[in-house]
Coordinates of C-alpha atoms in Angstrom, one line a residue:
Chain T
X922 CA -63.4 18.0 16.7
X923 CA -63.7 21.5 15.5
X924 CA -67.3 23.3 16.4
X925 CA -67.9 23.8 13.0
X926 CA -68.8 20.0 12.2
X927 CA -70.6 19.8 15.5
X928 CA -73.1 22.3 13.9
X929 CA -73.0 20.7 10.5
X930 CA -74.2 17.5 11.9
X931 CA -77.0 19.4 13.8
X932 CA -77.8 21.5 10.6
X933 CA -77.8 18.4 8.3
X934 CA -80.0 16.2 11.0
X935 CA -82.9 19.3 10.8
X936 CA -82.8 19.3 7.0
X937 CA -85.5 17.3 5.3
X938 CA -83.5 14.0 3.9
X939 CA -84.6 14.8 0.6
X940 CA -83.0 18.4 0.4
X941 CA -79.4 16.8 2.2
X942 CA -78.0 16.1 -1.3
X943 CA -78.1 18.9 -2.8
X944 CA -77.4 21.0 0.3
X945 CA -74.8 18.9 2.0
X946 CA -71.7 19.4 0.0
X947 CA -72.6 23.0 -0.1
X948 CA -72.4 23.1 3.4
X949 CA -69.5 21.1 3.1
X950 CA -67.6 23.1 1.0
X951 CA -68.1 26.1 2.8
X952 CA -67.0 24.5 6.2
X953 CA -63.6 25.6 5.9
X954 CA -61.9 28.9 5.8
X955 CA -60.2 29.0 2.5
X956 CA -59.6 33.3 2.5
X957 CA -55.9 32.2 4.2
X958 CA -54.9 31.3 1.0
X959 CA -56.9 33.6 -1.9
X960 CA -56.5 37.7 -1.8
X961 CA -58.9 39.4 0.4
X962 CA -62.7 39.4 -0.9
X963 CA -63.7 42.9 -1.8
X964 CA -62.2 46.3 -2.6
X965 CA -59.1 46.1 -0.2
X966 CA -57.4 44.0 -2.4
X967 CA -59.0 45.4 -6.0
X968 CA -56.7 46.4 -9.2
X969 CA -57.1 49.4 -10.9
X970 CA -56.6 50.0 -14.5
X971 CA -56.2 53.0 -16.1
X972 CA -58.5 52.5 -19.5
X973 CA -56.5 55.4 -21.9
X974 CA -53.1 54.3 -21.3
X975 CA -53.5 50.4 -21.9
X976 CA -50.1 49.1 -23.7
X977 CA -50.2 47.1 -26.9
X978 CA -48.5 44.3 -25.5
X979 CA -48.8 41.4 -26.2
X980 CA -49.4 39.5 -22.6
X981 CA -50.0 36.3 -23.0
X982 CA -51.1 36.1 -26.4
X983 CA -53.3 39.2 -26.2
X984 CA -52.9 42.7 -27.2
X985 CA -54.5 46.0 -28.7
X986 CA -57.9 46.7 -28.2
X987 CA -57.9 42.7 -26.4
X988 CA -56.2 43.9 -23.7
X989 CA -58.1 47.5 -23.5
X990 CA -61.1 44.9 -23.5
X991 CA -59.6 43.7 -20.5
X992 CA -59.1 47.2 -18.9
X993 CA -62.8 47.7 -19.1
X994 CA -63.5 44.5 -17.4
X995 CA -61.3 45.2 -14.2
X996 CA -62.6 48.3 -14.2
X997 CA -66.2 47.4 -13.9
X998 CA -65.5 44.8 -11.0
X999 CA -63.3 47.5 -8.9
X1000 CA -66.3 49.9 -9.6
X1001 CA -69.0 47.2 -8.1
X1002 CA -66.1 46.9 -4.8
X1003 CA -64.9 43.6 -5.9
X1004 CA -61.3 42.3 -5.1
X1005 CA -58.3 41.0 -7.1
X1006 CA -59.6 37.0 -7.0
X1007 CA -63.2 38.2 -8.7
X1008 CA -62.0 40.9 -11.2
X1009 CA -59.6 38.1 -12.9
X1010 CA -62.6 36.0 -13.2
X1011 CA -64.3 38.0 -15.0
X1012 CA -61.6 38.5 -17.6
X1013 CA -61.0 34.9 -17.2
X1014 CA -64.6 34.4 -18.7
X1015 CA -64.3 36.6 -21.2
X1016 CA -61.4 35.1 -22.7
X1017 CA -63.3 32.0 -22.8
X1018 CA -66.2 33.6 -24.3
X1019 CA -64.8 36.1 -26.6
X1020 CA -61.6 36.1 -26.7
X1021 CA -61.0 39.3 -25.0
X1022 CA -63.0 40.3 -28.3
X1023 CA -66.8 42.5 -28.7
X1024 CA -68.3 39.9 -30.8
X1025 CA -71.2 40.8 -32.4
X1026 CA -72.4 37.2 -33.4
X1027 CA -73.1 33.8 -31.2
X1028 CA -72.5 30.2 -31.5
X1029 CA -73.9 27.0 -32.3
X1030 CA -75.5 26.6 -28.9
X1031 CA -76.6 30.1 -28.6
X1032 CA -76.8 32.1 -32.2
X1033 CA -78.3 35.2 -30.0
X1034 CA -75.0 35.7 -28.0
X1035 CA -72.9 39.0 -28.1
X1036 CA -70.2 40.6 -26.8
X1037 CA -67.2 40.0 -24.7
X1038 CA -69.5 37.6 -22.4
X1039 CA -71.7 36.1 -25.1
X1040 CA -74.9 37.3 -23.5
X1041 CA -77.9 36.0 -24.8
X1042 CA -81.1 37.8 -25.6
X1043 CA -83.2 36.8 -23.0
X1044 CA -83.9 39.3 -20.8
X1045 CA -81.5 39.0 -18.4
X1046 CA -78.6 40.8 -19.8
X1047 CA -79.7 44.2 -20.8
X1048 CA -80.4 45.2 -24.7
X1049 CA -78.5 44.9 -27.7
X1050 CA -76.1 48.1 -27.0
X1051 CA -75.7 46.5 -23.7
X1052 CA -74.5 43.5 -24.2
X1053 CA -72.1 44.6 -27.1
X1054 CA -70.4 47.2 -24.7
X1055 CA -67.6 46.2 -22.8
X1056 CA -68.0 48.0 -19.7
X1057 CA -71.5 47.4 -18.9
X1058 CA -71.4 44.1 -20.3
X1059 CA -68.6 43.4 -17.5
X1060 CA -71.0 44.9 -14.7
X1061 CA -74.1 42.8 -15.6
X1062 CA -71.6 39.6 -15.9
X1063 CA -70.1 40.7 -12.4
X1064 CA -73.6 41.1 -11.0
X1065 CA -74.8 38.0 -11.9
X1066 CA -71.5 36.3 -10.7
X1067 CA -72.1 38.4 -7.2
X1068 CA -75.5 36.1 -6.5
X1069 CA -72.8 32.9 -6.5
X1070 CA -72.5 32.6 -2.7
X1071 CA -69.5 31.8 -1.0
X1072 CA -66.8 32.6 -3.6
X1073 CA -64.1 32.1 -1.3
X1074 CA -64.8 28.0 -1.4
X1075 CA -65.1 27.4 -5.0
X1076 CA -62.7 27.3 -8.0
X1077 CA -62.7 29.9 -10.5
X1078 CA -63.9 28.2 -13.2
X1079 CA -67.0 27.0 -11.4
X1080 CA -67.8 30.9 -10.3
X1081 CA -68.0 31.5 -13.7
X1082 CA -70.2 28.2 -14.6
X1083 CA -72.3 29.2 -12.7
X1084 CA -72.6 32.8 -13.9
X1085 CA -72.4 31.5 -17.3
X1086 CA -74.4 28.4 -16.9
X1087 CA -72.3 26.9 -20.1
X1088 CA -72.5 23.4 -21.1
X1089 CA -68.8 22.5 -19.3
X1090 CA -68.2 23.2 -15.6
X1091 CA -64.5 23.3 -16.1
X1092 CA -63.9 24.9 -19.2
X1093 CA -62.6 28.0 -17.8
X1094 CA -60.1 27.1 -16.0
X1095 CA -57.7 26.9 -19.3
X1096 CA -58.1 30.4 -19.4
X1097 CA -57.0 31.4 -16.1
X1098 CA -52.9 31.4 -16.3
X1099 CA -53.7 34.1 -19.1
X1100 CA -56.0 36.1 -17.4
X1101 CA -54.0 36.5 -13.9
X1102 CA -50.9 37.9 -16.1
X1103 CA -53.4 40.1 -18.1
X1104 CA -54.4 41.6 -14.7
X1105 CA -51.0 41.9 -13.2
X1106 CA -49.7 42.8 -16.1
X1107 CA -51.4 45.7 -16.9
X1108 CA -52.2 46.9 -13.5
X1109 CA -48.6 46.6 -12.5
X1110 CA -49.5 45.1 -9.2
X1111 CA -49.3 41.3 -8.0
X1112 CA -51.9 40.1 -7.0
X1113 CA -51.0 37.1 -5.5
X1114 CA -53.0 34.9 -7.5
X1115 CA -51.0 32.1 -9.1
X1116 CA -51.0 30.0 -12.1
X1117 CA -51.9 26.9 -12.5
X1118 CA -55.4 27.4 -9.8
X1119 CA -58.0 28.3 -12.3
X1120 CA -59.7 24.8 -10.9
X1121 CA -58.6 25.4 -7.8
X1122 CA -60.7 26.6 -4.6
X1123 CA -57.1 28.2 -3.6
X1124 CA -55.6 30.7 -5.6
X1125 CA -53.0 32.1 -4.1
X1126 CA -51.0 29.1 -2.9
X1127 CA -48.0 27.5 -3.8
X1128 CA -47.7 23.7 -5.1
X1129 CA -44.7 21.7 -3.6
X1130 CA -43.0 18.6 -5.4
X1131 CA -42.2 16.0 -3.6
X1132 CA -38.7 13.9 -3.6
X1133 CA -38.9 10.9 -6.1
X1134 CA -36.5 8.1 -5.5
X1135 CA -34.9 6.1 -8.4
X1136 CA -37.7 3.6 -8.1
X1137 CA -40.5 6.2 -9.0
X1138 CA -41.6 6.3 -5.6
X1139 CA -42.3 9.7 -3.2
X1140 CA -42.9 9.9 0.4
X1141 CA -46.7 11.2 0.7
X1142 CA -46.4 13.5 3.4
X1143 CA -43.6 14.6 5.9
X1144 CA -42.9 12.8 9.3
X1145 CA -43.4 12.6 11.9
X1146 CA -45.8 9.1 12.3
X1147 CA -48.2 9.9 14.6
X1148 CA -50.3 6.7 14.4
X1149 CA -49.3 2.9 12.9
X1150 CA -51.1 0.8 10.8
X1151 CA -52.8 -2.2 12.6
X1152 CA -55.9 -3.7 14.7
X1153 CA -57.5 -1.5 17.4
X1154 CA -59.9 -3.1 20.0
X1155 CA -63.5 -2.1 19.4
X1156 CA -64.5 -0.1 22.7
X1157 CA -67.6 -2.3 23.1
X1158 CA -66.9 -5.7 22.4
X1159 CA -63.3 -5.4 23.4
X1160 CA -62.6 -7.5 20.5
X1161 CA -59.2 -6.7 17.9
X1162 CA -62.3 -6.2 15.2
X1163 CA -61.9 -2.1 14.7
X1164 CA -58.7 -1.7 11.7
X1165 CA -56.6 1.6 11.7
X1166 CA -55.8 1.1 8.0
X1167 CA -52.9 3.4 7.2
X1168 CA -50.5 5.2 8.5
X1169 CA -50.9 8.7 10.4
X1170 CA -48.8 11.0 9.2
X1171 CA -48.4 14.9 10.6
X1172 CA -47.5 16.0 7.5
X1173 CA -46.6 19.7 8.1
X1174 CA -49.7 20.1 9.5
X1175 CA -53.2 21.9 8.1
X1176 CA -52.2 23.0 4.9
X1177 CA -49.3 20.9 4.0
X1178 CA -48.2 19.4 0.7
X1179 CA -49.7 15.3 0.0
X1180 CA -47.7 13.9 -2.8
X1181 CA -48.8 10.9 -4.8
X1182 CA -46.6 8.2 -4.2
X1183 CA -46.1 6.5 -6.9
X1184 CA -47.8 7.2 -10.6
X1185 CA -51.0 6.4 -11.3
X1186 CA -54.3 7.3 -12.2
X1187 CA -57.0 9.2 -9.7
X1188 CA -59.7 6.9 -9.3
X1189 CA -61.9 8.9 -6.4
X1190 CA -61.4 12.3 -5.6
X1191 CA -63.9 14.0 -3.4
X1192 CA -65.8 13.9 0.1
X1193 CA -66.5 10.7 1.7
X1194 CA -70.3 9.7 3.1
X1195 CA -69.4 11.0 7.1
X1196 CA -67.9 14.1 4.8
X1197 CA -64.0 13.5 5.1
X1198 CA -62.1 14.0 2.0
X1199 CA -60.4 10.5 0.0
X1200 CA -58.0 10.8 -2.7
X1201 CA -57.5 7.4 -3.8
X1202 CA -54.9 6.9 -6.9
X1203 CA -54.5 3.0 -8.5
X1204 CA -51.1 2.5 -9.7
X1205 CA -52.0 -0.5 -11.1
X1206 CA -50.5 -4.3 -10.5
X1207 CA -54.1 -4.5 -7.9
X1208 CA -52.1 -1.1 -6.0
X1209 CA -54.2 1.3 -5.1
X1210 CA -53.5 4.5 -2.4
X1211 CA -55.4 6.6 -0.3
X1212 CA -55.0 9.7 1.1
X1213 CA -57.6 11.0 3.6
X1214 CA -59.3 13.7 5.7
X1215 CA -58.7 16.7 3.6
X1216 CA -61.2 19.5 3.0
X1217 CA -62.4 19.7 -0.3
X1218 CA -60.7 22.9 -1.4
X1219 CA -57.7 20.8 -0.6
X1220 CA -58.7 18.1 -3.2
X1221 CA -56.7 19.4 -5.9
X1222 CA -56.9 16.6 -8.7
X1223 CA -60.4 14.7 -10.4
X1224 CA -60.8 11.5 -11.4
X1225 CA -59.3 10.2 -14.1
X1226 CA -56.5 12.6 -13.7
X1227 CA -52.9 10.8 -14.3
X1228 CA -50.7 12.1 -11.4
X1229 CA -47.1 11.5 -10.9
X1230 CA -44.7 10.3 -8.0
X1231 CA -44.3 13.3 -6.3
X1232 CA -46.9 15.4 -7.8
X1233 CA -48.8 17.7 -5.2
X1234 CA -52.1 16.2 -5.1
X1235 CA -53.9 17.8 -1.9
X1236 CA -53.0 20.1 1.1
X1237 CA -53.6 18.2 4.6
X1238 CA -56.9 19.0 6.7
X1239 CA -59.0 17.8 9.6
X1240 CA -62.5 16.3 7.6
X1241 CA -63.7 13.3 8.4
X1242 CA -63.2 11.1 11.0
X1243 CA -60.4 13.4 12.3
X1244 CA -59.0 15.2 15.2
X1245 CA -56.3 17.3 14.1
X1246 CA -54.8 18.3 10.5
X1247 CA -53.2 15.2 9.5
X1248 CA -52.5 12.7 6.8
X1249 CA -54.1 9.3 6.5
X1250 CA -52.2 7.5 3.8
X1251 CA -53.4 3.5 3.2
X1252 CA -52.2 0.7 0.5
X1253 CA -54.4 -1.6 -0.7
X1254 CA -53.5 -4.9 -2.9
X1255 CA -56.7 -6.5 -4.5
X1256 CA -59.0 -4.1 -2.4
X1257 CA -57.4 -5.1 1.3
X1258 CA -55.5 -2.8 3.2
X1259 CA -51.9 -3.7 3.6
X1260 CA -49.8 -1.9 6.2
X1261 CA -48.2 0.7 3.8
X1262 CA -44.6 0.8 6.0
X1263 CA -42.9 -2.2 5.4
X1264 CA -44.8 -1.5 1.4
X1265 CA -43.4 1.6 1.2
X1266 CA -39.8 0.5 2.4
X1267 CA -39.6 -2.1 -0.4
X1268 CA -40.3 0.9 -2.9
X1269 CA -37.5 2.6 -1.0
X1270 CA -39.3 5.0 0.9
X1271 CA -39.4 5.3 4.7
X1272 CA -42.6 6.4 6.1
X1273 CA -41.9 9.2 8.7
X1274 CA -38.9 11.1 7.5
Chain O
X981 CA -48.6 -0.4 16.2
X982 CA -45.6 0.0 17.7
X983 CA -42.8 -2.0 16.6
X984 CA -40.3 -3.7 19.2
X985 CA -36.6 -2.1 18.3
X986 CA -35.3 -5.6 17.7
X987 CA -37.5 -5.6 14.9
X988 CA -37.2 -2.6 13.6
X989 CA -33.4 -3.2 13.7
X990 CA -33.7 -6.4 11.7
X991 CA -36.3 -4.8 9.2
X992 CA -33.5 -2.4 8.9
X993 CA -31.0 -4.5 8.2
X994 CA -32.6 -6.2 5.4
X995 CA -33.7 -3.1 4.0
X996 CA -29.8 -2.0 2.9
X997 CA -29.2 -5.4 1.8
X998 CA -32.6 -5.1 -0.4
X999 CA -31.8 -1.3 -1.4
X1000 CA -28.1 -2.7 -2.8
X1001 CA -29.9 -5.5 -4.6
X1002 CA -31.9 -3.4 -6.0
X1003 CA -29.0 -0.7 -7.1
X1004 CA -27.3 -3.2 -8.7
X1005 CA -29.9 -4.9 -10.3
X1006 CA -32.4 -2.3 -11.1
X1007 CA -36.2 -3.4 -10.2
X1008 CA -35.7 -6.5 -12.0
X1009 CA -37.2 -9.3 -10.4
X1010 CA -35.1 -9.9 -6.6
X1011 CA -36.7 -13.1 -5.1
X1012 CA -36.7 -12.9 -1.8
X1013 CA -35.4 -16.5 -1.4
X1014 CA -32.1 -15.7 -2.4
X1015 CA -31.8 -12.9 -0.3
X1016 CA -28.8 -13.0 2.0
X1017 CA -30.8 -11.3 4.5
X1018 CA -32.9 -13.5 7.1
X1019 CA -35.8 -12.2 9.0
X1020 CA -37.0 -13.6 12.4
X1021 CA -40.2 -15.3 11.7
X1022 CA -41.6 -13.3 14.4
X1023 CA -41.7 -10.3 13.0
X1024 CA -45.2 -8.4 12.3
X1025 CA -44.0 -8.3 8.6
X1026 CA -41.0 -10.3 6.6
X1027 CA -38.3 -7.5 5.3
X1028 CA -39.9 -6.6 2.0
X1029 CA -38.1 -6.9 -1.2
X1030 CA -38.2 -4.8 -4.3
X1031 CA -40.1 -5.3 -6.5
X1032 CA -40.3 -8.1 -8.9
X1033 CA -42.9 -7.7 -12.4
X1034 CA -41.3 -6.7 -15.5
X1035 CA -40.9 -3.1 -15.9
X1036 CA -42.7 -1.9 -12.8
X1037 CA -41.7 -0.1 -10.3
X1038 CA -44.2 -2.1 -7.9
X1039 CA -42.9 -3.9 -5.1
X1040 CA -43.9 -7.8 -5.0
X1041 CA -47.4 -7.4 -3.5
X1042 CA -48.1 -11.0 -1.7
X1043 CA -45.3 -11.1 0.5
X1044 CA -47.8 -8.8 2.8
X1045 CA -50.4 -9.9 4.9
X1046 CA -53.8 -8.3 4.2
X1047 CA -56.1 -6.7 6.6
X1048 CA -58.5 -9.8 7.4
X1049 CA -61.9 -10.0 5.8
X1050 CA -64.6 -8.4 8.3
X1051 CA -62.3 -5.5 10.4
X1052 CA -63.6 -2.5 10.2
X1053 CA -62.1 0.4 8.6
X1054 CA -61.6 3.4 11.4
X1055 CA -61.5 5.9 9.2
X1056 CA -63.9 5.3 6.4
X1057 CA -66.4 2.8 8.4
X1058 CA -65.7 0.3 5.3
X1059 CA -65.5 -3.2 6.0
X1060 CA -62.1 -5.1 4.5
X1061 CA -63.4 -7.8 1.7
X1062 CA -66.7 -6.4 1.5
X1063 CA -66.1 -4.3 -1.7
X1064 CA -65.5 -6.7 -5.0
X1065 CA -62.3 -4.9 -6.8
X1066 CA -63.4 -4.3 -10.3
X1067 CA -61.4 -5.9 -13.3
X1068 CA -61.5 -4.7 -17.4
X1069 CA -63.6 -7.6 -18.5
X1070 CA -66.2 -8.1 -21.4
X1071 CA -69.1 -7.0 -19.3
X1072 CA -67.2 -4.0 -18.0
X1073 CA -66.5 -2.3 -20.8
X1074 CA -70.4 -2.9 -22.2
X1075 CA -71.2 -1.7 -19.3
X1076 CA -69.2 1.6 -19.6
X1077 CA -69.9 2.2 -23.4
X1078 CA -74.0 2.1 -22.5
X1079 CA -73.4 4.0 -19.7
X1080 CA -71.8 6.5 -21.2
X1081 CA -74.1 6.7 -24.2
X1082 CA -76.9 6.9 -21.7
X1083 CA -75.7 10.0 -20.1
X1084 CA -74.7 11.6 -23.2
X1085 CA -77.9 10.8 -24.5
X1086 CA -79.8 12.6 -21.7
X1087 CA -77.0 16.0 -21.2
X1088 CA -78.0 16.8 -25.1
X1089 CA -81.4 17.5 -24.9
X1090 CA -81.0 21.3 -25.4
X1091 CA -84.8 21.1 -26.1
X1092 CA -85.5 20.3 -22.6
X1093 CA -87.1 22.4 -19.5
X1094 CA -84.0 22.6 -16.6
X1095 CA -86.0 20.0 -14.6
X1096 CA -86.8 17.7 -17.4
X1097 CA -83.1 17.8 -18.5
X1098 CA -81.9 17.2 -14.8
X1099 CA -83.8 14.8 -13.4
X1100 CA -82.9 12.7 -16.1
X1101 CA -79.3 13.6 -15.8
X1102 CA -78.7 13.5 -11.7
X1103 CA -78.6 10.0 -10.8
X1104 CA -76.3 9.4 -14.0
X1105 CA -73.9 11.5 -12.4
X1106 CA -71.0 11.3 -9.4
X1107 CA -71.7 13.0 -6.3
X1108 CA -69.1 15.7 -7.3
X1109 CA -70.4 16.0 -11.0
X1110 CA -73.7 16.5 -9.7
X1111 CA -72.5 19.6 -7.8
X1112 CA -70.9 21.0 -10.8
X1113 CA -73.4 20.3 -13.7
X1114 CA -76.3 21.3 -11.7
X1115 CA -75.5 24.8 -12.7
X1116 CA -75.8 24.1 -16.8
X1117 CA -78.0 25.3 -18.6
X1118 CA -79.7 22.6 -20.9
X1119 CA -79.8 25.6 -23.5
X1120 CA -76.6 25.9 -23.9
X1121 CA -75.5 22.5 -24.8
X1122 CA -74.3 22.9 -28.2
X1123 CA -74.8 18.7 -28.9
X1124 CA -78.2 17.6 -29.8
X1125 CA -77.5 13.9 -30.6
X1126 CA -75.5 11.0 -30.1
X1127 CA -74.4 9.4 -33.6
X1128 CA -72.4 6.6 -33.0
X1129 CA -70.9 4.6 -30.7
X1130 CA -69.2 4.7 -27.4
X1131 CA -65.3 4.0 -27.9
X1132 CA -63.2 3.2 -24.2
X1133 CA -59.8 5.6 -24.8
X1134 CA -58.6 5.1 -21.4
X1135 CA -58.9 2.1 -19.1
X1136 CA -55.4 2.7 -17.2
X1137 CA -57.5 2.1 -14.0
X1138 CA -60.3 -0.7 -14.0
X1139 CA -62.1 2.0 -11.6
X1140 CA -62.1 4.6 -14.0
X1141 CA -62.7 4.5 -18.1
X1142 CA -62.6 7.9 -20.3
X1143 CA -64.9 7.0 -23.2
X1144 CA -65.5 9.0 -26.3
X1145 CA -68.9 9.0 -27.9
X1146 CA -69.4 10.9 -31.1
X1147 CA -72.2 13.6 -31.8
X1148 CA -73.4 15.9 -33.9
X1149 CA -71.2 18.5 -33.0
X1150 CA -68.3 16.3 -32.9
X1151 CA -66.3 13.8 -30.3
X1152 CA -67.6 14.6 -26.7
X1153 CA -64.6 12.4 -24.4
X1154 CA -66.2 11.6 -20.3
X1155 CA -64.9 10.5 -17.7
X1156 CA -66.8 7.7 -16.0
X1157 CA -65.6 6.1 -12.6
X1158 CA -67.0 3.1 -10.3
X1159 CA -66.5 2.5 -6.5
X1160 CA -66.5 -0.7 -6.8
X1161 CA -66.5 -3.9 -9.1
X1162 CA -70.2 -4.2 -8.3
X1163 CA -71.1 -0.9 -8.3
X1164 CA -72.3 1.3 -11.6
X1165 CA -70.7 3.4 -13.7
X1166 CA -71.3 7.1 -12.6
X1167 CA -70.1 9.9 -15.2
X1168 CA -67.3 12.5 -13.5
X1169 CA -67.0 14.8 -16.5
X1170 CA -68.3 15.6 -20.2
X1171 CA -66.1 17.6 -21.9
X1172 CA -67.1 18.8 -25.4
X1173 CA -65.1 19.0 -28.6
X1174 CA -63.1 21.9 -28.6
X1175 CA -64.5 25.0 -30.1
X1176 CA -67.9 23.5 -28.6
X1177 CA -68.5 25.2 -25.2

């Protein structure tokens, strides 16, 4: 077992029970390293943009003074020392909020808004002038956003909930496919950051599709086995009472690709109570699987997501009840565990290769 | 478990007979009975045949042996048969229309202090919902009222039900999920109309 759980156990067991909830998923979330897979944190890795010589465009849908809008946001993050990952999300957030646009009126939910970040007028986002600029506006939103802690473990669009305090956690992340090609675009650098992880904890990695056979049925993680279904004796009793409910599977190892199996709809996505990650995904016909003991920034669907045979749903870890990076994948019928190889065979699909 | 090779010989053998049964025939229904493939009785598991419902791509599910009622789950500490698996009935859906009327009912109160609004909201919410909407705030919730009620749009799982419940500001659509068939109806997600943020 990694160290780090050994000390979360001994940090959790000193923190008052009532403070655990809110405290323990942070800890949680932070318990892995996720910088592997994002652009370095801080100015090694920042964009520069040179304001006067912005092209029209259009990138991805925006242009003209949109995109010089843009400009002034990058700038203002490279000038606070901020890298790649946190410039985009501030243009990111203001093409949720504005548009890429200096608005000079609110919303329904906030008629004192302005600007490219819809600051409100209440103190904590400068005056008037302020707030309707676009590169000072971009340094207050980027200082605010610097007080989230631990970037690194959380999605973009939550960095910028939590900046923003909107009404919808997850609203940004529509936004973010169109703000990474703003940013590469007009710096003319990549950044590495890729599509498609606006709601992701890990932005620069790569999602892998998984082989679907004719029956609609994908392997969820590469061989080899490393551990069969069945009963275990319980080290105390010495009774056959203690159930190893799926199969072990290496899966590439920390990191690699989990495909759902079949398709179906995500019915729990998120840490278990000892802290190990469960994706569970019921196909229907009382068919439900499980795929265990990732870290949360490897969680890459919610519930009630639909998923797909093959559709990259997590990258393998070591949470949970777990000594090395690994897949646990069970299938239940009716709520029982079943063992999911000779399952799996009938849907075509040999477990292991 | 490790399987003796005779076994896993024989598992494979009936495995290519299933797989060309199952080329020829599609998924259709391939009763195992009339199989020309014969499995020692010994074996941990009969060779599994395709799959046999309709349209679906779902193998027959009772020609496996569940885990018995009372082992204990290594990996998740669960115990099998303990959990009741939730079906769409009558009282399910009621119980996922209030539920989802409740928590829409306390997330737009705009009016509200932070700790008013949220201790009110929190136990309404999943564990992972509560990590995420803790950082709203109440202020700038565009909806002030429910007006109408609760309509299930989505019950492709009988753990999970996206429900739309009309406001003032228009159609707010949530995700609400359940562990269990016992268990109550927590709220995953709230997503305004669009053009409501």
């Amino acid at each position: 077992m990694p160290e780090h759980k050994s000390l979360l156990i001994i940090a959790v067991a000193a923190v008052p029970l009532v403070v655990v909830g809110a405290v323990l998923s942070i800890l949680l979330l932070g318990s892995d390293a996720s910088a592997t897979c994002n652009p370095a944190a801080g100015s090694s890795s920042s964009v520069s943009i040179d304001v006067a010589a912005v092209p029209a465009g259009p990138i991805a849908g925006y242009s003209g003074v949109q995109l010089v809008n843009a400009a002034y946001v990058v700038t203002a993050g490279r000038d606070l020392g901020l890298g790649a990952r946190d410039q985009t999300i501030g243009v990111m957030t203001a093409m949720g909020e504005s548009g890429l646009t200096v608005l000079d009126h609110g919303d329904a939910a906030g008629p004192d808004s302005r600007g490219l970040f819809q600051q409100r007028d209440n103190g904590l986002w400068g005056t008037y002038a302020d707030r309707m600029d676009p590169y000072i506006s971009a340094t207050n939103f980027f200082k605010a956003m610097m007080q989230v802690g631990d970037r690194e473990s959380l999605e973009p669009t939550i960095i910028a909930q939590r900046t923003q305090h909107n009404a919808d956690p997850y609203y940004y992340a529509q936004f973010w496919d169109a703000a990474v090609a703003v940013v590469d675009g007009l710096s003319g650098v990549s950044t590495g950051l890729k599509a498609g992880t606006g709601d992701q904890v890990c932005s620069g990695g790569t999602l892998v599709p998984g082989a679907v056979n004719d029956h609609g049925w994908a392997t969820p993680g590469a061989g080899p086995i490393t551990s069969r279904y069945g009963m275990r004796v319980d080290p105390v009793s010495g009774a056959f009472t203690r159930l190893h409910a799926g199969v072990d599977l290496e899966a590439g190892g920390c990191g690699g690709p989990i495909w759902a199996a079949h398709d179906g709809t995500v019915s729990f996505a998120g840490l278990w109570s000892d802290g190990g990650g469960v994706i569970a995904v019921d196909h229907g016909s009382g068919v439900v699987t499980r795929y265990l003991h990732m870290y949360a920034s490897g969680i890459l669907v919610r519930v009630g997501d639909h998923v797909s045979a093959g559709q990259q749903i997590a990258r393998v870890g070591d949470s949970g009840n777990s000594t090395a990076c690994h897949l646990h994948y069970e299938v239940m019928v009716d709520g029982k565990n079943i063992d999911p190889e000779p399952f799996m065979i009938a849907a075509g699909i040999t477990l292991g290769h | 478990m490790q399987w003796p090779t005779g076994v896993l010989a024989a598992t494979a053998v009936g495995l290519l007979l299933t797989a060309c049964s199952a080329n020829s025939g599609g998924l259709a229904a391939t009763p195992s009975a009339s199989s020309p493939s014969t499995t020692p009785s010994a074996a941990p598991s009969a060779a599994p045949s395709a799959a046999t419902s309709g349209s679906t791509a779902m193998p027959k599910v009772d020609q496996f042996t569940p885990a018995p009622n009372g082992a204990v789950n290594e990996d998740t500490g669960e115990t099998v048969g303990a959990q009741a698996v939730p079906t769409w009935d009558a009282a399910s859906r009621a119980a996922v229309t209030a539920a989802a009327t409740t928590v829409l009912t306390a997330f737009a109160r705009p009016d509200l202090s932070y700790d008013q609004w949220w201790t009110a909201l929190e136990p309404l919410l999943s564990a992972q919902a509560q990590l995420d909407y803790a950082y709203v705030d109440p202020a700038n919730v565009p909806a002030k009222a429910v007006t109408g009620e609760a309509q299930i749009v989505d019950e492709s799982s009988a753990y999970v039900a996206h429900v739309q419940v009309p406001t003032d500001v228009g159609t707010y659509t949530l995700v609400l999920s359940r562990v269990d068939g016992s268990a109550a109806w927590l709220t995953e997600r709230i997503t305004p109309p669009a053009g409501a943020n």
